[in-house]
XYZ file of C-alpha atoms in Angstrom:
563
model
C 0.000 0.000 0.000
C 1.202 3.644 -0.615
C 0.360 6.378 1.775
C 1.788 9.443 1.355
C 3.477 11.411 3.148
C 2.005 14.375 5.477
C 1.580 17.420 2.831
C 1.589 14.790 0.201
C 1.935 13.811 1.330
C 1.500 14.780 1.263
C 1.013 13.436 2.615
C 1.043 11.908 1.084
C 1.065 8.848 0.557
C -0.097 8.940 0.142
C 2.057 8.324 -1.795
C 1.561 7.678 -3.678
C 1.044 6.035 -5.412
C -1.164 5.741 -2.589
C -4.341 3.733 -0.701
C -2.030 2.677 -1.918
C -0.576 2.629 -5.542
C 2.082 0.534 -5.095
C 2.579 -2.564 -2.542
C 4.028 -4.681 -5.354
C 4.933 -7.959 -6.335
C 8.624 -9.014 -5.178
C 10.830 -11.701 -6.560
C 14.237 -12.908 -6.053
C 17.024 -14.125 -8.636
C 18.257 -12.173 -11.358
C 18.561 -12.285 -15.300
C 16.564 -11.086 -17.823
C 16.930 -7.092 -18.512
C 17.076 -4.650 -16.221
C 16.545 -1.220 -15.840
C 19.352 1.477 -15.640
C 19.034 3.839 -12.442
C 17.138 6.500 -13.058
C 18.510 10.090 -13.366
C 16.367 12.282 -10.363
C 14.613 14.865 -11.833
C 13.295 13.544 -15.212
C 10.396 12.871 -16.588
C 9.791 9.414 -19.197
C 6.201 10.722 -20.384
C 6.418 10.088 -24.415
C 6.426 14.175 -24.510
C 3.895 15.482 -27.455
C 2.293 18.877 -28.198
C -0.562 17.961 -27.208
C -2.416 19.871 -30.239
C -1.028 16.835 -32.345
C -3.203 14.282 -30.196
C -6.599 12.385 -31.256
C -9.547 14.369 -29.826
C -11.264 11.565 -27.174
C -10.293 8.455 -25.524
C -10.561 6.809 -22.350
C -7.270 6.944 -20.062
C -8.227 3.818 -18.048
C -5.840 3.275 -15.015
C -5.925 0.409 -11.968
C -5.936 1.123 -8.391
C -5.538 -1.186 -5.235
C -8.864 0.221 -3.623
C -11.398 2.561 -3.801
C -10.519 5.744 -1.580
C -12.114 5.558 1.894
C -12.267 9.355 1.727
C -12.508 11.804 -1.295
C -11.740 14.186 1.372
C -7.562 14.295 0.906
C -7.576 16.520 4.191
C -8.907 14.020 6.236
C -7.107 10.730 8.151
C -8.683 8.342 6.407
C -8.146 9.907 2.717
C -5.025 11.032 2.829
C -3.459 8.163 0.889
C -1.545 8.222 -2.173
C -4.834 6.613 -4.537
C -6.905 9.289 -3.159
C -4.649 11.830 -4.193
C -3.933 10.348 -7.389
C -7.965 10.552 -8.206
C -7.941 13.796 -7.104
C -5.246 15.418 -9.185
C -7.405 15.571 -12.412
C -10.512 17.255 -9.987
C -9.478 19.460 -7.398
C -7.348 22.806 -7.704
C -3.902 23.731 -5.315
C -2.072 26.645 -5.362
C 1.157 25.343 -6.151
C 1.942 21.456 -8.031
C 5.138 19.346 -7.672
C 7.488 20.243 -10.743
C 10.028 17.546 -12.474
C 13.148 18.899 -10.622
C 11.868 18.359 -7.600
C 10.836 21.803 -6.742
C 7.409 23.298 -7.170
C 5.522 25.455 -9.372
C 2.766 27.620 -9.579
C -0.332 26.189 -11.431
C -1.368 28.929 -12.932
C -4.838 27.213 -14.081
C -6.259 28.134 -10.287
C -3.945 30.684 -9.274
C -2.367 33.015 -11.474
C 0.084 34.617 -8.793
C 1.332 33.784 -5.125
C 3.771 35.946 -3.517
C 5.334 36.499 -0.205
C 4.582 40.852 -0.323
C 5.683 40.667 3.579
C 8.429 38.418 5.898
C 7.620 40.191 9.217
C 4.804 39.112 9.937
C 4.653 37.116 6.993
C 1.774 37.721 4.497
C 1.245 35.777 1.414
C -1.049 37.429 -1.464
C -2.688 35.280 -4.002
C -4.958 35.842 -7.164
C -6.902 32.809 -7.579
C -7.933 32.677 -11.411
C -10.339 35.171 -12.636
C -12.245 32.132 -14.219
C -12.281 29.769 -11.809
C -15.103 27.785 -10.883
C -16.589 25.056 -8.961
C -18.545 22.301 -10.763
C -21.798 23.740 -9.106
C -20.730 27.245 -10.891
C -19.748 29.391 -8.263
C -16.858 31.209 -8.141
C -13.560 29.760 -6.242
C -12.912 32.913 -3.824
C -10.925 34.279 -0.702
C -13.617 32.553 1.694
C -12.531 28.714 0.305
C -9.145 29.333 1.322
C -10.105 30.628 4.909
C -12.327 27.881 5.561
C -9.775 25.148 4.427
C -7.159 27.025 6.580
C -10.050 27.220 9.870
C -10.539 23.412 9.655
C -7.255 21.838 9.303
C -5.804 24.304 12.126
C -6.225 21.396 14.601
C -8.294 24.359 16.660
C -11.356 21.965 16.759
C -10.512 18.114 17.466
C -13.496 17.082 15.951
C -12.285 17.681 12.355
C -10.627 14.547 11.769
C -7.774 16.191 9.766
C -4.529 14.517 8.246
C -2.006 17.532 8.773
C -2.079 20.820 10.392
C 1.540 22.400 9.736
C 1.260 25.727 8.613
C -2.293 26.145 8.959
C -1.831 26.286 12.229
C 0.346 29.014 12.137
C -1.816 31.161 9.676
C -3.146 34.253 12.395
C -6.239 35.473 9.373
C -7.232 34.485 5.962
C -9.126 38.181 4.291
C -10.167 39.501 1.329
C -7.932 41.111 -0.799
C -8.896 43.855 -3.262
C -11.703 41.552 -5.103
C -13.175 37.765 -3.991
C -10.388 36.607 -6.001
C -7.513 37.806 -3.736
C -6.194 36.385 -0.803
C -4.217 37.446 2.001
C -2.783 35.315 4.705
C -1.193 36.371 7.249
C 1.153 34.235 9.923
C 1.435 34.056 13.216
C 5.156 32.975 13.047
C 7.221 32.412 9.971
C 6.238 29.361 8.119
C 9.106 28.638 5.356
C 7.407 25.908 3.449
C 3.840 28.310 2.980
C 4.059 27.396 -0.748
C 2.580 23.104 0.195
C -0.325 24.907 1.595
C -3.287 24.615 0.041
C -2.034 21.714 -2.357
C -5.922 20.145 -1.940
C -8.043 23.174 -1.769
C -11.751 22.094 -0.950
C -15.120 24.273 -1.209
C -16.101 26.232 2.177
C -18.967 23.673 2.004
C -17.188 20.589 2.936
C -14.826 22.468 5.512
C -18.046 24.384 6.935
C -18.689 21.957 9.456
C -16.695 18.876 11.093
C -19.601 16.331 10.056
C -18.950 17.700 6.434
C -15.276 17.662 6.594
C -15.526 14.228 8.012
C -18.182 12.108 5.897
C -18.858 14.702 3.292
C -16.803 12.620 1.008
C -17.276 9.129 2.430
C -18.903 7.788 -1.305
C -17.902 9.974 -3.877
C -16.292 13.667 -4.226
C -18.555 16.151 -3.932
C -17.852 19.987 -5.366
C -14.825 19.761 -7.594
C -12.938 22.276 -9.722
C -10.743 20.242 -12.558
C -10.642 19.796 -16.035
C -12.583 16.629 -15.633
C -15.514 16.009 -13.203
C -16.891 12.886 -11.180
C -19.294 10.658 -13.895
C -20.077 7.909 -11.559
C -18.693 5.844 -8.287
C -19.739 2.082 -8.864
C -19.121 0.622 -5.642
C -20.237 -2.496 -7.450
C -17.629 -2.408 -10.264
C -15.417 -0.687 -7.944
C -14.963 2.120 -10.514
C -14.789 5.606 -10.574
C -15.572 7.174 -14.109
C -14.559 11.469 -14.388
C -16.272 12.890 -17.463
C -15.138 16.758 -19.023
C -15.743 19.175 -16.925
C -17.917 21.434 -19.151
C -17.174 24.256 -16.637
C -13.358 23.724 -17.200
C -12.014 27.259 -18.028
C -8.319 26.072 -18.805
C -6.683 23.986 -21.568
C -9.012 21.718 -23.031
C -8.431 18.267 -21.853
C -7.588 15.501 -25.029
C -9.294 12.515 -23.216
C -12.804 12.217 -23.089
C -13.013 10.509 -19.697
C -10.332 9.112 -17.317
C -11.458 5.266 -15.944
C -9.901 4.241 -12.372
C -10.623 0.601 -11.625
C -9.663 -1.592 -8.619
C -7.732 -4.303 -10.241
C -5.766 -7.186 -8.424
C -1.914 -6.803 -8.649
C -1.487 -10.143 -10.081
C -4.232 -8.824 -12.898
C -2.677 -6.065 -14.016
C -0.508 -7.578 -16.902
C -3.271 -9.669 -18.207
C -5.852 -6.763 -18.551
C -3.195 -4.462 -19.988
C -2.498 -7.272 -22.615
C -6.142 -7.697 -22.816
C -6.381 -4.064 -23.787
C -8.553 -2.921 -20.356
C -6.549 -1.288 -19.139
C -3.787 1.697 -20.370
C -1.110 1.995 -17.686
C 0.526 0.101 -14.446
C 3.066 0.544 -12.041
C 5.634 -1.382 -11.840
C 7.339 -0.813 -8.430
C 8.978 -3.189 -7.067
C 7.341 -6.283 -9.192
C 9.665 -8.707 -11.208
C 7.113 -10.584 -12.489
C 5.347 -7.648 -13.825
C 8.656 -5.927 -15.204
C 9.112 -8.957 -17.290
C 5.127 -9.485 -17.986
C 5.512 -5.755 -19.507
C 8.534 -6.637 -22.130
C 6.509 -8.931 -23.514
C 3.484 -7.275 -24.280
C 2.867 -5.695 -27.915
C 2.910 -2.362 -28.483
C 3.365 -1.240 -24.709
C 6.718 0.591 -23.376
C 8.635 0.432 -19.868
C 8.864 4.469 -19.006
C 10.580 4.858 -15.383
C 12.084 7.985 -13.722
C 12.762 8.068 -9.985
C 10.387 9.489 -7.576
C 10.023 10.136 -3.974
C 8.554 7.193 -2.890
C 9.928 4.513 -0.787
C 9.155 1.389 1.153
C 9.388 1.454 5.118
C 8.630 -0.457 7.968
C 6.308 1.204 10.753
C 6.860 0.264 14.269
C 4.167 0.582 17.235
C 5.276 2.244 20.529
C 2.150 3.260 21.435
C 1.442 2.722 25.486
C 0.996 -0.611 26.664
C 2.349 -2.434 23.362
C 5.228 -4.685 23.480
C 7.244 -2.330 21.384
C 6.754 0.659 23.897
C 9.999 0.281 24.959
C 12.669 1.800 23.224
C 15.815 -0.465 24.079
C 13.405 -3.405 22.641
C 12.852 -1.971 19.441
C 16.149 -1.018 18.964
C 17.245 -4.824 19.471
C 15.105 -5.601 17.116
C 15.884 -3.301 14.502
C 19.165 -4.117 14.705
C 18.096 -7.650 13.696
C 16.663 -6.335 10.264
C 18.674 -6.276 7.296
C 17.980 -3.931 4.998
C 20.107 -4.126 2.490
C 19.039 -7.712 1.837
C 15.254 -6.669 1.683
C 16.214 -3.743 -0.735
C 17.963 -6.783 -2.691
C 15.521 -9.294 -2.523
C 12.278 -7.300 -3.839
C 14.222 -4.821 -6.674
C 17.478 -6.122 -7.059
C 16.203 -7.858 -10.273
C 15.218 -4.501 -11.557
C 17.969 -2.319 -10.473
C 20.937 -4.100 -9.483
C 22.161 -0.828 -7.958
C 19.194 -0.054 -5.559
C 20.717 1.676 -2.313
C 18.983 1.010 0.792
C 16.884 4.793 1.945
C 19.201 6.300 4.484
C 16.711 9.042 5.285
C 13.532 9.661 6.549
C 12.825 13.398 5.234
C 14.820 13.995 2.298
C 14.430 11.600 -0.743
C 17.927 10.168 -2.712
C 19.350 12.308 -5.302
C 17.787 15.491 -3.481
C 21.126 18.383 -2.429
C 19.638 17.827 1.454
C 20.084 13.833 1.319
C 22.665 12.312 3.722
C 22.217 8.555 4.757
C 22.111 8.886 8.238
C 21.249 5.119 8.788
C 24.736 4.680 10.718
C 22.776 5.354 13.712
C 21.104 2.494 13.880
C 23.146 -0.401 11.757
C 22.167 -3.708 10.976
C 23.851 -5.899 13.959
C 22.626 -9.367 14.323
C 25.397 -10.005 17.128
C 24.783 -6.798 19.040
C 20.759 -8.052 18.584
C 21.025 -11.051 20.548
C 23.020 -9.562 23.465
C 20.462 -6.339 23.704
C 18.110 -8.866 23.418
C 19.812 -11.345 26.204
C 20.422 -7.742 28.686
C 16.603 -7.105 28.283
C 15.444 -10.731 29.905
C 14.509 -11.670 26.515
C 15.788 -14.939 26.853
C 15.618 -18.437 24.671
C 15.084 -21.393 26.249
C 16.701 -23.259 23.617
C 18.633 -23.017 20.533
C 16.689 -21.658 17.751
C 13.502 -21.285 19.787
C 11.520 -18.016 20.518
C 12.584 -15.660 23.732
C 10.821 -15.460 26.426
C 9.821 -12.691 29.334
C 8.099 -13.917 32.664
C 6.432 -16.611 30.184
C 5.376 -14.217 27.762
C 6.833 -14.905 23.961
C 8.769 -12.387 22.158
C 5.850 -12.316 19.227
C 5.079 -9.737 17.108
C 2.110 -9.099 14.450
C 3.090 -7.824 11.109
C 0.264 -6.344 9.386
C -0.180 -6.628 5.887
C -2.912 -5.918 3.608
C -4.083 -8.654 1.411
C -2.954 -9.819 -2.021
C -0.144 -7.186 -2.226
C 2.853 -9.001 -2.721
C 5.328 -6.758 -1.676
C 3.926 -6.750 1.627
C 4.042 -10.220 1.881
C 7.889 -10.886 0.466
C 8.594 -7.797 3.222
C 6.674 -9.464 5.654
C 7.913 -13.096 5.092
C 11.758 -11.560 4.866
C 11.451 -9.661 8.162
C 10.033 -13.139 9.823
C 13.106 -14.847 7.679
C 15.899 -12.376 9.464
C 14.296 -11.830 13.101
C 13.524 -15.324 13.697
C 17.334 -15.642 13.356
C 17.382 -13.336 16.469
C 14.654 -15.385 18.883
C 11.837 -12.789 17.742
C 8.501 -14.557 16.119
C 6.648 -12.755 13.309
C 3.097 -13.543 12.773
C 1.999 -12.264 9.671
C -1.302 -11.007 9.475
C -3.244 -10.649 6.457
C -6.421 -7.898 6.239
C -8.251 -6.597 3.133
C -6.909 -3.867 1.687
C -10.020 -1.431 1.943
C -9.646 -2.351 5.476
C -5.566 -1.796 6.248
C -5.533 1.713 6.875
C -8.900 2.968 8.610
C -9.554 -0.422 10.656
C -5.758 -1.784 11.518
C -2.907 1.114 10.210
C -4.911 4.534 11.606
C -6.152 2.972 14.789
C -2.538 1.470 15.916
C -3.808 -2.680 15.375
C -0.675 -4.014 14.594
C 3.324 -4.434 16.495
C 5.201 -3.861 12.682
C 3.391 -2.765 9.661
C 5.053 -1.750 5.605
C 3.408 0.552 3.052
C 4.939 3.226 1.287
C 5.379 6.801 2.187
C 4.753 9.323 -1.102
C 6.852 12.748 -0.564
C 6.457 15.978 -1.507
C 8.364 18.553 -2.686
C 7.419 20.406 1.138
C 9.598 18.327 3.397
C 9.319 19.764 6.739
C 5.505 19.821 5.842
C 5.646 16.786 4.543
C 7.097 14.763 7.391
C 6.078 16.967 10.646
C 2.883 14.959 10.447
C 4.300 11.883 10.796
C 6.365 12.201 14.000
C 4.160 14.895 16.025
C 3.234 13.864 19.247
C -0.255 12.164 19.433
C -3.105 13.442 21.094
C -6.510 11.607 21.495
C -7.937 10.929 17.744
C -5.009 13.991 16.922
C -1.920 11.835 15.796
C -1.890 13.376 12.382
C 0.342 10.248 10.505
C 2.250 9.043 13.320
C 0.935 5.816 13.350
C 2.877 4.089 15.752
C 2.289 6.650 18.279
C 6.004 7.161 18.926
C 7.391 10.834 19.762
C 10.633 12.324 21.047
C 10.155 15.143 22.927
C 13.423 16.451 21.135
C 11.616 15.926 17.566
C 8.829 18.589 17.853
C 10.635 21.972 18.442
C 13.406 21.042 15.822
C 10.313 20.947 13.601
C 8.863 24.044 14.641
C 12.579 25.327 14.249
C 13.122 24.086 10.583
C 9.475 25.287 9.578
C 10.248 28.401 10.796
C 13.709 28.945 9.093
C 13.878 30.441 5.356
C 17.280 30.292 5.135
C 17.176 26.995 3.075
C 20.971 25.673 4.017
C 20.240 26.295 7.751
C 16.744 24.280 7.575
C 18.764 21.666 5.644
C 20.756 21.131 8.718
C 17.631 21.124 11.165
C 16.059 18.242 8.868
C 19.103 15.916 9.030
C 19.304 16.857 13.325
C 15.665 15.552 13.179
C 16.386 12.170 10.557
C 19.048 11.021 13.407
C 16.972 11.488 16.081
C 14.242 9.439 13.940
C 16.769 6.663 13.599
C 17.751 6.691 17.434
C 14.143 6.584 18.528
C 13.557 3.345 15.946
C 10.303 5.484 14.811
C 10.525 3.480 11.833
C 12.932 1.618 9.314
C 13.229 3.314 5.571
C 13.884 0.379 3.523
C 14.504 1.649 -0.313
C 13.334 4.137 -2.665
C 11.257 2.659 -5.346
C 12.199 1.966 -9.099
C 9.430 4.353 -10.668
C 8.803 2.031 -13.627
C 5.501 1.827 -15.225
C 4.331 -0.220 -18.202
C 2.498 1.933 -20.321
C 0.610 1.683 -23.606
C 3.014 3.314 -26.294
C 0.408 5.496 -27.462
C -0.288 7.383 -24.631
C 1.356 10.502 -24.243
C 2.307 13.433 -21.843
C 2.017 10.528 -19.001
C 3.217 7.641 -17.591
C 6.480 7.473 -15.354
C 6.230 11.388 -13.953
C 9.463 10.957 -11.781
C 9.063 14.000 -9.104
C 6.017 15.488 -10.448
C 2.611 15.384 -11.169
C 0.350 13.510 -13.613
C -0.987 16.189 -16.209
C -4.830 15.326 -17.040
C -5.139 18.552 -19.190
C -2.499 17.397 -21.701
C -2.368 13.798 -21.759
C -4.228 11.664 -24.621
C -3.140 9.033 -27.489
C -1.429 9.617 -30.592
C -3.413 9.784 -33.788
């Protein structure tokens, strides 16, 4: 499953991509081709003008689940395949860019600028022309209502992520409805993540709105394509032209999401049902791919990456910090990071970070904090009164077993190789791994979000935010308030370095913050970054302006087929 990040994640992640885009299928061994490492920054999207593409066509594209929320905002939809519906309906002030950066999508707003650093106030023009599907005008009062409910000021908006809205002091008119003014509190460095998912007053107006609003299908939208129909039977969402749409004209007549089983995507993109899949992490589907007519492997590295989540939350066996650091000292991740992509690229570097993605000018692999140590395992492990009764068998504490459940959401291979590897390497170490198998729709809301599980893997989805991104996932927890910290673990140290880096607009001194607060990730065995994934897709060789989009987004407007 993908979940992105916090400001996808944003967030998210979310990521993607996301619930979750990409748990893949693993396999060992080698041979066969395999893909050179991809060069950060770029884009492998068959490029076209898109004036030169047919008029019409269905883009039809697989995901692992319906959303459990349209509402991206929210807990339970802030996942990388509600995002990645979402893209092609809902505006944001700024988009992800192919170099990592951002940039300002001018389709919704046509100008965002910091006019003031003390206090800070940030003016934007949203677009003269822009619309909500109902027909009324996107103004001033949709961005003070989105920053009002995901403030965190009222707990009973179930919201995802609260950095930087919680440091915006007043959202006010400008000179027309169209311009905004926001003014801070405190200097927030990242301000240009905010409103990435802007949502109509409506839905934010109240915290039964903001909550289940969204629950079956989006509601108001403002894209170039709008919702056609949510079959909860067929599992299938179909968006239609938006006739409103005041931009670009889109090329495709409609864009298709289905739920499709991993091990189905190959066949039904043979079978012509489908357009487009990701790749990931999947041997089988790599090779499945170069052997299909007339579709192409397009890959380009993006900020997405496998992890393992632990659960410190009070009263569960892995509360206690000298425990989980015995144990993650047991897991090898180089030999995971081998085992489900080395057959793709032989190169793959374990992630040595937890806020800044591989290839990015911040990146340092700080995972020499905690090291792989199988020897230094089984003392900790020994010192602890974790002992085994016999060679090979499970420790034991006052009678209790050293037994942990890894939750993994079903048919998603790449959970289960991760899964079956961890149980492989810590039952080496006296620790027993009970894998645990739940149905996807299910893995987030009912086991992931409410803290039912000891170790859990997705994937986190970054942006290109990453104090905003991450903050989210390491706050301290509070109630239902725990924003994406799933496993309920905090360092006291963690949260003002946050509040420091957020604050700090000198980039090469916030730089510094973010590495302080990846090592103090590592030493507090938050959770284990295992490797950043391949960004492969197989995609039909017609299609163009889309497919592997690296650091970026997908572009609805200007995707379509050749003639």
């Amino acid at each position: 499953m993908t979940r992105p990040s916090t400001r996808t994640g944003l967030l998210a992640l979310a990521a993607a991509l996301a619930l979750a885009a990409a748990l893949l299928l693993a396999g060992c061994g080698g041979g066969g081709e395999r893909l050179a490492a991809p060069q950060r920054g770029n884009q492998d999207i068959n490029p076209r003008d898109p004036v030169t593409l047919r008029d019409g066509g269905d883009l039809r594209i697989p995901l692992d689940n319906l959303p459990a929320n349209y509402n991206y905002n929210t807990i339970d939809g802030h996942e990388g395949q509600t995002r990645e519906v979402l893209w092609a309906l809902m505006p944001r002030a700024f988009k992800d860019a192919p170099d990592g950066g951002v940039t300002l999508d001018t389709d919704f707003v046509t100008s965002a600028e910091l006019v003031s650093p003390s206090p800070q106030v940030v003016r934007y023009h949203i677009n003269d022309r822009a619309v909500w599907s109902s027909g009324r005008p996107i103004t001033w009062e949709d961005f003070a209502a989105q920053a009002t409910a995901n403030s965190g000021a009222n707990p009973a908006y179930l919201i995802s992520d609260k950095s930087g809205y919680q440091d915006i002091a007043t959202v006010a008119r400008g000179a027309t409805d169209k311009d905004v003014l926001v003014t801070f509190r405190k200097a927030f460095a990242e301000w240009q993540g905010l409103f990435y998912g802007l949502y109509p007053k409506e839905t934010d107006a109240t915290a039964e709105a903001f909550n289940t609003g969204w629950l079956q299908a989006p509601q108001l939208t403002a894209g170039p394509f709008k919702v056609g129909t949510v079959d909860q039977t067929a599992k299938t969402i179909t968006l239609v032209r938006n006739e409103r749409w005041w931009g670009d004209p889109p090329r495709l007549n409609r864009v298709i999401f289905t739920v499709t089983e991993r091990n189905a995507l190959a066949d039904r993109l043979a079978n012509n049902e489908i357009d487009i899949y990701e790749i990931g992490s999947s041997v089988d589907l790599f090779r499945r791919a170069q052997t299909i007519p007339g579709v192409q492997i397009r890959k380009a590295t993006p900020k997405q990456f496998s992890h393992i989540t632990f659960n410190g939350a009070p009263g569960a066996i892995l509360s206690d910090l000298k425990l989980r650091l015995a144990i993650a000292k047991g897991i090898d991740r180089v030999a995971i990071a081998r085992r489900l992509i080395g057959s793709i690229e032989p190169t793959v570097v374990p992630m040595g970070n937890h806020i800044y993605p591989i290839g990015s000018k911040a990146y340092r692999d700080n995972s020499n904090v905690l090291p792989y140590d199988q020897a230094a395992a089984n003392r900790e492990l020994d010192a602890l009164g974790w002992v085994r009764p016999a060679p090979g068998a499970v420790r034991v504490k006052n009678g209790q077993p050293l037994r942990l459940r890894f939750m993994v959401p079903a048919g998603n291979p790449i959970s289960d190789a991760t899964s079956k590897t961890t149980l492989d390497q810590l039952s080496q170490i006296g620790v027993q791994i009970e894998i645990d198998a739940v149905p996807p729709g299910q893995f987030f809301p009912a086991f992931v979000n409410v803290g039912n599980f000891d170790l859990t893997s997705f994937q986190w989805v970054q942006t290109a935010v990453p104090f905003s991104d991450s903050v989210g996932n390491y706050q301290e927890t509070n109630g239902t308030d725990i924003g994406n910290n799933f496993g309920r673990i905090y360092d006291p140290r963690i949260g003002p370095l946050f509040a420091e880096g957020l604050a700090e607009l000198d980039d090469a001194k916030r730089v510094e913050i973010g590495n302080q607060v990846d090592r103090l990730i590592w030493e507090e065995v938050h959770d284990i970054p295992l490797y950043p994934q391949t960004g492969a897709f197989a995609v039909r060789a017609t299609l163009a302006n889309f497919g592997a989009k690296g650091l970026s987004d997908w572009d609805f407007v200007h995707a379509g087929f050749t003639q």
